[in-house]
XYZ file of C-alpha atoms in Angstrom:
509
model
C -126.148 -7.731 37.141
C -123.147 -9.503 35.630
C -119.554 -9.388 36.863
C -116.452 -11.164 35.583
C -113.300 -12.075 37.451
C -110.228 -14.139 36.616
C -109.219 -17.286 38.459
C -107.309 -20.467 37.657
C -107.633 -24.239 37.559
C -105.036 -26.999 37.452
C -104.309 -29.711 34.909
C -101.416 -31.845 36.082
C -98.872 -29.433 37.564
C -99.788 -26.547 35.254
C -102.453 -23.889 35.723
C -104.889 -22.594 33.122
C -107.018 -19.414 33.230
C -110.648 -19.628 34.283
C -113.108 -16.771 33.856
C -115.642 -16.701 36.677
C -118.893 -15.038 35.588
C -121.398 -14.168 38.301
C -124.902 -13.053 37.365
C -127.568 -11.923 39.812
C -130.975 -11.614 38.148
C -134.512 -10.961 39.412
C -136.511 -14.061 40.250
C -136.935 -16.783 42.829
C -133.797 -17.219 44.925
C -131.665 -20.076 43.663
C -128.004 -20.819 42.991
C -126.774 -22.546 39.839
C -123.143 -23.313 39.005
C -122.299 -24.354 35.443
C -119.063 -25.086 33.592
C -118.452 -28.718 34.637
C -118.022 -28.090 38.387
C -117.017 -31.012 40.610
C -118.621 -31.564 44.013
C -116.033 -29.425 45.846
C -116.918 -26.490 43.563
C -120.682 -27.015 43.885
C -120.310 -27.094 47.675
C -118.776 -23.609 47.575
C -122.293 -22.138 47.720
C -122.658 -22.655 51.462
C -119.075 -21.591 52.237
C -119.352 -18.407 50.176
C -122.733 -17.367 51.582
C -121.583 -17.885 55.181
C -118.224 -16.160 54.573
C -119.874 -13.064 53.088
C -122.447 -12.871 55.873
C -119.917 -13.401 58.681
C -117.631 -10.768 57.150
C -120.370 -8.175 57.578
C -121.518 -7.914 53.947
C -124.765 -8.712 52.208
C -125.620 -9.497 48.602
C -128.861 -9.820 46.679
C -130.360 -13.283 47.302
C -132.018 -13.651 43.920
C -131.435 -15.973 40.974
C -127.670 -16.481 41.008
C -125.835 -18.119 38.124
C -122.125 -18.902 38.301
C -120.336 -19.836 35.067
C -116.785 -21.199 35.039
C -115.277 -20.851 31.583
C -113.979 -22.684 29.603
C -116.963 -24.957 30.100
C -115.391 -28.068 28.537
C -112.832 -28.657 31.331
C -113.862 -30.092 34.681
C -113.280 -27.686 37.569
C -112.252 -29.065 40.950
C -110.924 -27.738 44.208
C -111.852 -24.933 46.567
C -109.756 -22.166 44.976
C -112.848 -20.753 43.234
C -114.445 -19.730 46.567
C -112.713 -16.347 46.631
C -113.445 -15.196 43.057
C -117.071 -16.319 43.387
C -117.477 -14.314 46.613
C -115.872 -11.202 45.110
C -118.001 -11.630 41.989
C -121.172 -11.742 44.089
C -120.167 -8.564 45.927
C -119.375 -6.851 42.621
C -122.718 -7.906 41.119
C -124.380 -6.503 44.251
C -122.547 -3.188 43.591
C -120.525 -3.381 46.803
C -117.335 -3.420 44.704
C -116.591 -1.531 41.500
C -116.720 -4.136 38.704
C -114.140 -2.217 36.685
C -111.501 -2.817 39.363
C -111.635 -6.600 39.246
C -111.254 -7.065 35.503
C -107.459 -7.565 35.439
C -106.907 -9.204 38.821
C -106.576 -12.970 39.156
C -107.857 -14.380 42.452
C -107.763 -17.827 44.012
C -108.413 -18.963 47.550
C -110.570 -21.112 49.792
C -112.970 -19.432 52.207
C -113.782 -20.503 55.734
C -117.235 -19.819 57.146
C -115.747 -16.850 59.029
C -114.391 -15.297 55.837
C -110.786 -16.293 56.438
C -108.835 -17.170 53.298
C -107.197 -20.572 53.539
C -104.216 -21.795 51.473
C -104.672 -23.647 48.207
C -102.618 -26.087 46.172
C -100.799 -25.090 42.996
C -100.186 -21.437 43.903
C -96.778 -21.413 42.198
C -98.275 -22.791 38.987
C -100.989 -20.132 39.119
C -98.413 -17.353 39.520
C -96.377 -18.678 36.588
C -99.491 -18.827 34.430
C -100.432 -15.258 35.407
C -97.020 -14.034 34.271
C -97.250 -15.974 31.016
C -100.700 -14.508 30.281
C -99.473 -11.014 31.246
C -102.040 -10.673 34.031
C -100.742 -7.708 36.077
C -102.104 -8.506 39.563
C -102.608 -11.652 41.592
C -104.388 -12.119 44.923
C -103.632 -15.322 46.838
C -103.942 -16.557 50.435
C -101.198 -15.146 52.632
C -99.817 -18.629 53.354
C -99.200 -19.152 49.618
C -97.207 -15.943 49.167
C -93.799 -17.529 49.902
C -93.953 -19.940 46.974
C -95.584 -17.491 44.550
C -93.281 -14.555 45.357
C -90.437 -16.108 43.375
C -92.332 -15.221 40.178
C -91.369 -11.774 38.925
C -93.334 -9.336 36.728
C -96.589 -9.981 38.616
C -97.860 -7.779 41.451
C -98.729 -10.246 44.198
C -100.983 -9.553 47.175
C -101.361 -11.925 50.108
C -104.636 -11.769 52.032
C -105.946 -13.264 55.268
C -109.622 -12.351 55.169
C -112.331 -11.542 52.650
C -112.690 -8.082 54.202
C -109.040 -7.330 53.286
C -109.899 -7.639 49.598
C -113.091 -5.602 49.875
C -111.247 -2.792 51.660
C -108.496 -2.924 49.027
C -110.923 -2.740 46.102
C -112.995 0.037 47.702
C -109.820 2.044 48.480
C -110.640 1.904 52.181
C -107.346 0.199 53.056
C -104.875 -0.721 50.345
C -102.976 -4.001 50.465
C -99.192 -3.950 50.403
C -97.743 -5.954 47.496
C -95.501 -8.869 48.408
C -91.770 -8.396 47.946
C -90.393 -10.705 45.219
C -88.048 -13.367 46.587
C -84.954 -13.936 44.421
C -83.663 -17.494 44.215
C -80.381 -17.969 46.058
C -78.205 -20.897 47.126
C -76.811 -19.026 50.139
C -79.238 -20.792 52.463
C -79.031 -24.010 50.486
C -79.650 -27.530 51.747
C -78.126 -28.745 54.982
C -77.789 -32.435 55.774
C -77.802 -34.311 59.062
C -76.168 -37.397 57.508
C -72.692 -37.685 55.975
C -70.623 -40.270 54.124
C -67.925 -39.976 56.788
C -70.248 -42.001 59.034
C -70.121 -45.020 56.705
C -67.421 -47.483 57.724
C -65.797 -49.539 54.975
C -67.792 -50.210 51.782
C -65.238 -48.439 49.626
C -66.488 -49.920 46.360
C -70.089 -49.000 47.168
C -69.044 -45.420 47.955
C -67.175 -45.276 44.657
C -70.241 -46.474 42.766
C -72.484 -43.949 44.519
C -70.048 -41.219 43.504
C -70.247 -42.375 39.868
C -74.052 -42.507 40.098
C -74.199 -38.957 41.468
C -71.721 -37.631 38.906
C -73.617 -38.980 35.901
C -77.192 -39.251 37.208
C -77.124 -43.045 36.845
C -79.581 -45.583 38.259
C -78.182 -48.005 40.830
C -78.981 -51.423 42.323
C -77.249 -52.646 45.486
C -77.513 -56.325 46.444
C -76.281 -57.606 49.770
C -77.247 -59.357 53.009
C -79.187 -57.634 55.795
C -77.097 -55.163 57.783
C -74.481 -54.539 55.111
C -75.323 -50.828 54.960
C -77.338 -50.565 51.728
C -79.986 -48.265 53.190
C -77.404 -46.162 55.020
C -75.502 -45.636 51.776
C -78.629 -44.747 49.802
C -79.801 -42.218 52.387
C -76.503 -40.360 52.037
C -76.658 -40.084 48.262
C -78.445 -36.676 48.353
C -75.506 -35.257 50.332
C -73.178 -35.593 47.322
C -75.598 -34.559 44.578
C -75.042 -31.140 42.957
C -77.410 -28.314 43.978
C -80.503 -27.789 41.873
C -80.511 -25.201 39.120
C -83.265 -22.573 39.239
C -85.411 -24.306 36.598
C -85.057 -27.636 38.412
C -86.075 -26.067 41.721
C -89.026 -24.352 40.049
C -90.366 -27.532 38.463
C -89.840 -29.624 41.595
C -91.599 -27.034 43.743
C -94.538 -27.010 41.316
C -95.023 -30.738 41.885
C -94.988 -30.366 45.666
C -97.242 -27.308 45.483
C -99.876 -29.209 43.505
C -100.017 -32.004 46.097
C -99.994 -29.540 49.017
C -96.668 -30.646 50.515
C -95.012 -27.230 50.895
C -94.570 -25.873 54.405
C -95.413 -22.285 53.399
C -92.166 -20.835 54.772
C -89.847 -21.318 51.778
C -90.094 -19.894 48.290
C -88.555 -22.838 46.408
C -87.339 -26.278 47.378
C -83.557 -26.358 47.349
C -83.005 -29.928 48.511
C -83.224 -32.607 45.882
C -86.128 -34.897 46.827
C -85.409 -38.266 48.397
C -88.471 -40.500 48.268
C -88.545 -43.940 49.848
C -92.005 -45.519 49.460
C -92.884 -48.720 51.316
C -92.954 -51.929 49.301
C -96.726 -52.221 49.805
C -97.338 -49.128 47.658
C -99.966 -49.448 44.924
C -99.389 -48.773 41.254
C -101.412 -45.536 41.563
C -99.323 -44.475 44.557
C -96.105 -44.948 42.608
C -97.158 -43.665 39.191
C -99.861 -41.206 40.220
C -103.532 -41.386 39.440
C -106.992 -41.000 40.872
C -110.200 -39.722 39.301
C -108.416 -36.400 38.983
C -104.802 -37.481 38.402
C -102.280 -36.400 41.008
C -98.510 -36.944 41.003
C -97.210 -40.206 42.445
C -93.865 -41.068 44.002
C -92.038 -41.076 40.653
C -93.016 -37.420 40.184
C -92.411 -36.456 43.812
C -88.857 -37.732 43.242
C -88.456 -35.456 40.190
C -84.889 -34.075 40.020
C -83.982 -36.209 43.019
C -83.748 -39.815 44.171
C -86.365 -42.575 44.261
C -85.137 -45.227 46.701
C -86.827 -48.628 46.607
C -85.656 -50.640 49.595
C -86.219 -54.408 49.372
C -86.889 -54.160 45.648
C -88.081 -57.754 45.257
C -90.839 -57.200 47.834
C -92.615 -54.730 45.542
C -95.394 -56.127 43.376
C -94.160 -56.975 39.908
C -96.812 -54.838 38.182
C -95.737 -51.874 40.337
C -92.093 -52.285 39.336
C -92.965 -52.505 35.649
C -94.489 -49.019 35.901
C -90.948 -47.683 36.316
C -90.031 -48.570 32.755
C -91.804 -45.559 31.212
C -90.368 -42.788 33.440
C -86.884 -44.338 33.410
C -86.885 -44.122 29.630
C -88.822 -40.898 28.950
C -88.402 -38.918 32.234
C -92.150 -38.387 32.447
C -95.261 -40.226 33.599
C -98.488 -40.115 31.600
C -101.788 -40.913 33.327
C -104.696 -41.578 30.957
C -108.350 -41.404 31.894
C -111.539 -41.657 29.839
C -111.816 -37.927 29.183
C -108.292 -36.670 29.724
C -104.608 -37.479 29.756
C -102.159 -35.829 32.152
C -98.362 -35.927 31.962
C -96.240 -35.347 35.065
C -92.459 -34.815 35.101
C -90.552 -37.826 36.453
C -86.817 -37.397 35.962
C -85.182 -39.132 38.898
C -82.298 -41.372 39.891
C -83.542 -44.838 40.770
C -81.634 -46.367 43.665
C -82.725 -49.825 44.761
C -81.548 -52.376 47.285
C -82.287 -56.059 47.727
C -81.108 -59.211 49.440
C -79.331 -61.837 47.322
C -82.006 -64.419 48.113
C -85.149 -64.939 50.170
C -83.306 -65.651 53.438
C -80.745 -62.950 52.636
C -77.544 -64.898 53.241
C -76.537 -66.368 49.893
C -72.732 -66.235 49.691
C -72.381 -65.115 53.303
C -69.448 -66.432 55.331
C -71.267 -65.711 58.584
C -74.569 -67.539 58.158
C -75.568 -70.371 55.829
C -78.149 -69.793 53.105
C -81.312 -71.884 53.538
C -82.691 -71.279 50.034
C -82.820 -73.894 47.290
C -81.583 -73.007 43.774
C -85.208 -72.899 42.622
C -86.131 -70.456 45.398
C -83.164 -68.232 44.520
C -84.150 -68.185 40.838
C -87.778 -67.443 41.693
C -86.744 -64.654 44.066
C -84.550 -62.924 41.501
C -86.945 -63.291 38.574
C -89.347 -60.947 40.369
C -87.268 -58.256 38.673
C -87.712 -58.367 34.913
C -84.879 -58.228 32.422
C -86.168 -54.995 30.811
C -86.134 -53.267 34.214
C -82.608 -54.510 34.957
C -81.493 -53.182 31.571
C -82.488 -49.701 32.717
C -80.312 -49.859 35.848
C -76.865 -48.587 34.895
C -74.905 -49.681 37.970
C -75.362 -53.035 39.704
C -73.141 -54.011 42.614
C -72.888 -56.446 45.486
C -72.562 -54.925 48.955
C -70.869 -57.435 51.285
C -70.990 -57.255 55.089
C -68.566 -54.765 56.614
C -65.401 -56.358 57.968
C -64.638 -56.057 61.685
C -61.400 -54.166 61.070
C -63.360 -51.503 59.171
C -66.024 -51.244 61.874
C -63.483 -50.995 64.677
C -61.074 -48.759 62.790
C -60.632 -45.197 64.008
C -59.372 -43.746 60.742
C -61.262 -40.811 59.254
C -63.551 -41.581 56.308
C -64.026 -39.241 53.377
C -66.784 -36.686 53.965
C -69.718 -35.902 51.707
C -68.355 -32.426 50.970
C -65.127 -33.886 49.579
C -66.994 -36.317 47.347
C -69.430 -33.598 46.277
C -66.574 -31.436 45.000
C -65.552 -34.175 42.561
C -69.166 -34.746 41.560
C -69.657 -31.034 40.888
C -66.528 -30.911 38.725
C -67.771 -33.854 36.658
C -71.226 -32.270 36.308
C -69.628 -29.015 35.146
C -67.796 -30.922 32.408
C -71.108 -32.457 31.331
C -72.886 -29.106 31.421
C -70.331 -27.652 29.018
C -70.455 -30.756 26.831
C -74.240 -30.698 26.476
C -74.843 -26.938 26.359
C -76.195 -27.230 22.797
C -78.254 -30.312 23.550
C -81.391 -30.908 25.598
C -79.662 -33.024 28.233
C -77.563 -32.065 31.231
C -75.881 -35.282 32.395
C -74.429 -38.450 30.905
C -77.294 -40.736 31.874
C -79.628 -38.808 29.554
C -77.572 -39.409 26.407
C -79.203 -41.391 23.615
C -78.355 -42.551 20.111
C -76.267 -39.963 18.318
C -74.987 -38.353 21.518
C -73.616 -41.695 22.715
C -71.862 -42.183 19.387
C -70.474 -38.650 19.498
C -69.221 -38.521 23.081
C -68.515 -42.172 23.949
C -66.029 -43.262 21.302
C -63.636 -46.075 22.298
C -60.082 -46.963 21.422
C -59.266 -50.445 20.110
C -58.580 -51.950 23.543
C -61.778 -50.500 24.984
C -63.824 -51.860 22.080
C -62.324 -55.316 22.644
C -63.214 -55.262 26.353
C -66.783 -54.206 25.617
C -67.243 -56.854 22.926
C -66.047 -59.548 25.307
C -68.394 -58.293 28.050
C -71.415 -58.311 25.740
C -70.724 -61.892 24.664
C -69.889 -63.177 28.147
C -72.735 -61.497 30.041
C -75.305 -61.688 27.242
C -75.997 -57.967 27.440
C -78.809 -56.270 25.544
C -78.359 -53.237 23.304
C -79.745 -51.053 26.096
C -77.215 -52.433 28.603
C -74.464 -51.857 26.016
C -75.388 -48.160 25.819
C -75.523 -47.826 29.582
C -72.025 -49.240 30.003
C -70.763 -46.594 27.586
C -72.523 -43.837 29.533
C -71.087 -45.037 32.843
C -67.605 -45.203 31.289
C -68.074 -41.618 30.099
C -68.862 -40.558 33.670
C -65.830 -42.383 35.068
C -63.677 -40.546 32.522
C -65.272 -37.226 33.540
C -64.416 -37.882 37.188
C -60.810 -38.246 36.035
C -61.152 -35.101 33.856
C -60.284 -37.287 30.865
C -61.593 -36.310 27.437
C -61.104 -39.821 26.054
C -62.661 -42.992 27.486
C -59.770 -45.340 28.186
C -59.747 -49.122 28.512
C -59.490 -48.816 32.306
C -62.580 -46.582 32.438
C -64.531 -49.095 30.377
C -63.287 -52.071 32.388
C -64.506 -50.427 35.590
C -67.902 -49.716 34.024
C -68.239 -53.349 32.904
C -67.583 -54.690 36.394
C -70.684 -52.855 37.598
C -72.909 -55.018 35.321
C -71.986 -58.412 36.778
C -75.510 -59.038 38.135
C -77.031 -59.151 34.644
C -76.733 -62.905 34.302
C -78.654 -63.453 37.561
C -81.745 -61.533 36.430
C -83.466 -62.871 33.360
C -87.081 -62.577 34.472
């Protein structure tokens, strides 16, 4: 007897519908799964059989054929356990087959019949709504993330017997209550900019970076506060919009990094991978591609501490997502694209020993060693970093001073005002902040007066800037003007933007 039930698979961070067909026919007992199943799917046989038996049910042990359609896409993961088990019970006439036709199910089964959480539940719920599938059954621990999706009746279940009782009308499941997205319980931070002594220029540059979504490089000796500054950047970033939170949560759902208690992530991600990370760890990859750090930082911050310690081939991977805001992983039979729109914040020492230019300790590096150290960062990568500053050691008077420093909330108010200006400016365009402007938008919104044009021309000739660096100076100047609520970019705005490109001549790798 044949039964059909809906389930879902994942490609990248998006789900696609899978029809699970279960046929029990007379003959010698055997189990065959077709439809390009991976090992985790083929292994479901033993889990499903034990789960059904230990839940107190029995099915016909005859010739069993499981088909996962479409058959041209590889199926992986344990989410097919639940629909296969329900399909077997329906084919054994323990469940009415008519009742499972318009219900999508996904879940992993334990040997006791308990339903364990899966990855990608939010993506599955979004796909169900898009395909107008009326009902969705997921593990109870996945309900929080999936309940944000409206127009789908969602049921959370703990045990296989819960579903059987629901479908046989013995004990109906209660639908989950949809969770509306709200900022009322938004992100809270343990760190604050008021804790940072001195470093007034660095704080100013971080404010500009946050206001325009610009990439940033900080160079300075050990102990100057580069890491401390970077870790406080999320505290001044604007809150995520609903669509941003949805897409970011999808990424974390796919890799199984949600805690199961919150519907959507409300904090912008802050990722700080170690410098020993591999290219696959940063970009994503594997036999079945999974998001890497650039995608886990989507809509947030990717912080690379000790930038020159990263392998050069790993750093060059950043060029694609910094330009296109996405990361494409290609394999022999498939190609997967992950979102990767993030702010790159990097820190480094000025030389190998770390004390070039220091008044406190002498530098022990030769000119050749300094050049070799800095050329680990290629020119094309430097071009994509909008803001480049030196972070000197903090002076004693600043460390010992008792004066109050500006808090993150005060800085965030200015950042939010600048972002609101940009939101209104770009409401008819597919960008939301200044750093995303290209070509015609730069020409339209970054016009200069005569004095500003003269300053920029002189900077290009003196620093030997590329066309990409030229555009990025204009975008930074636009952000500085927005922070001043100025419609026109003035010469002073441009001059400030130019001074944040002074490291260009030192990096020509």
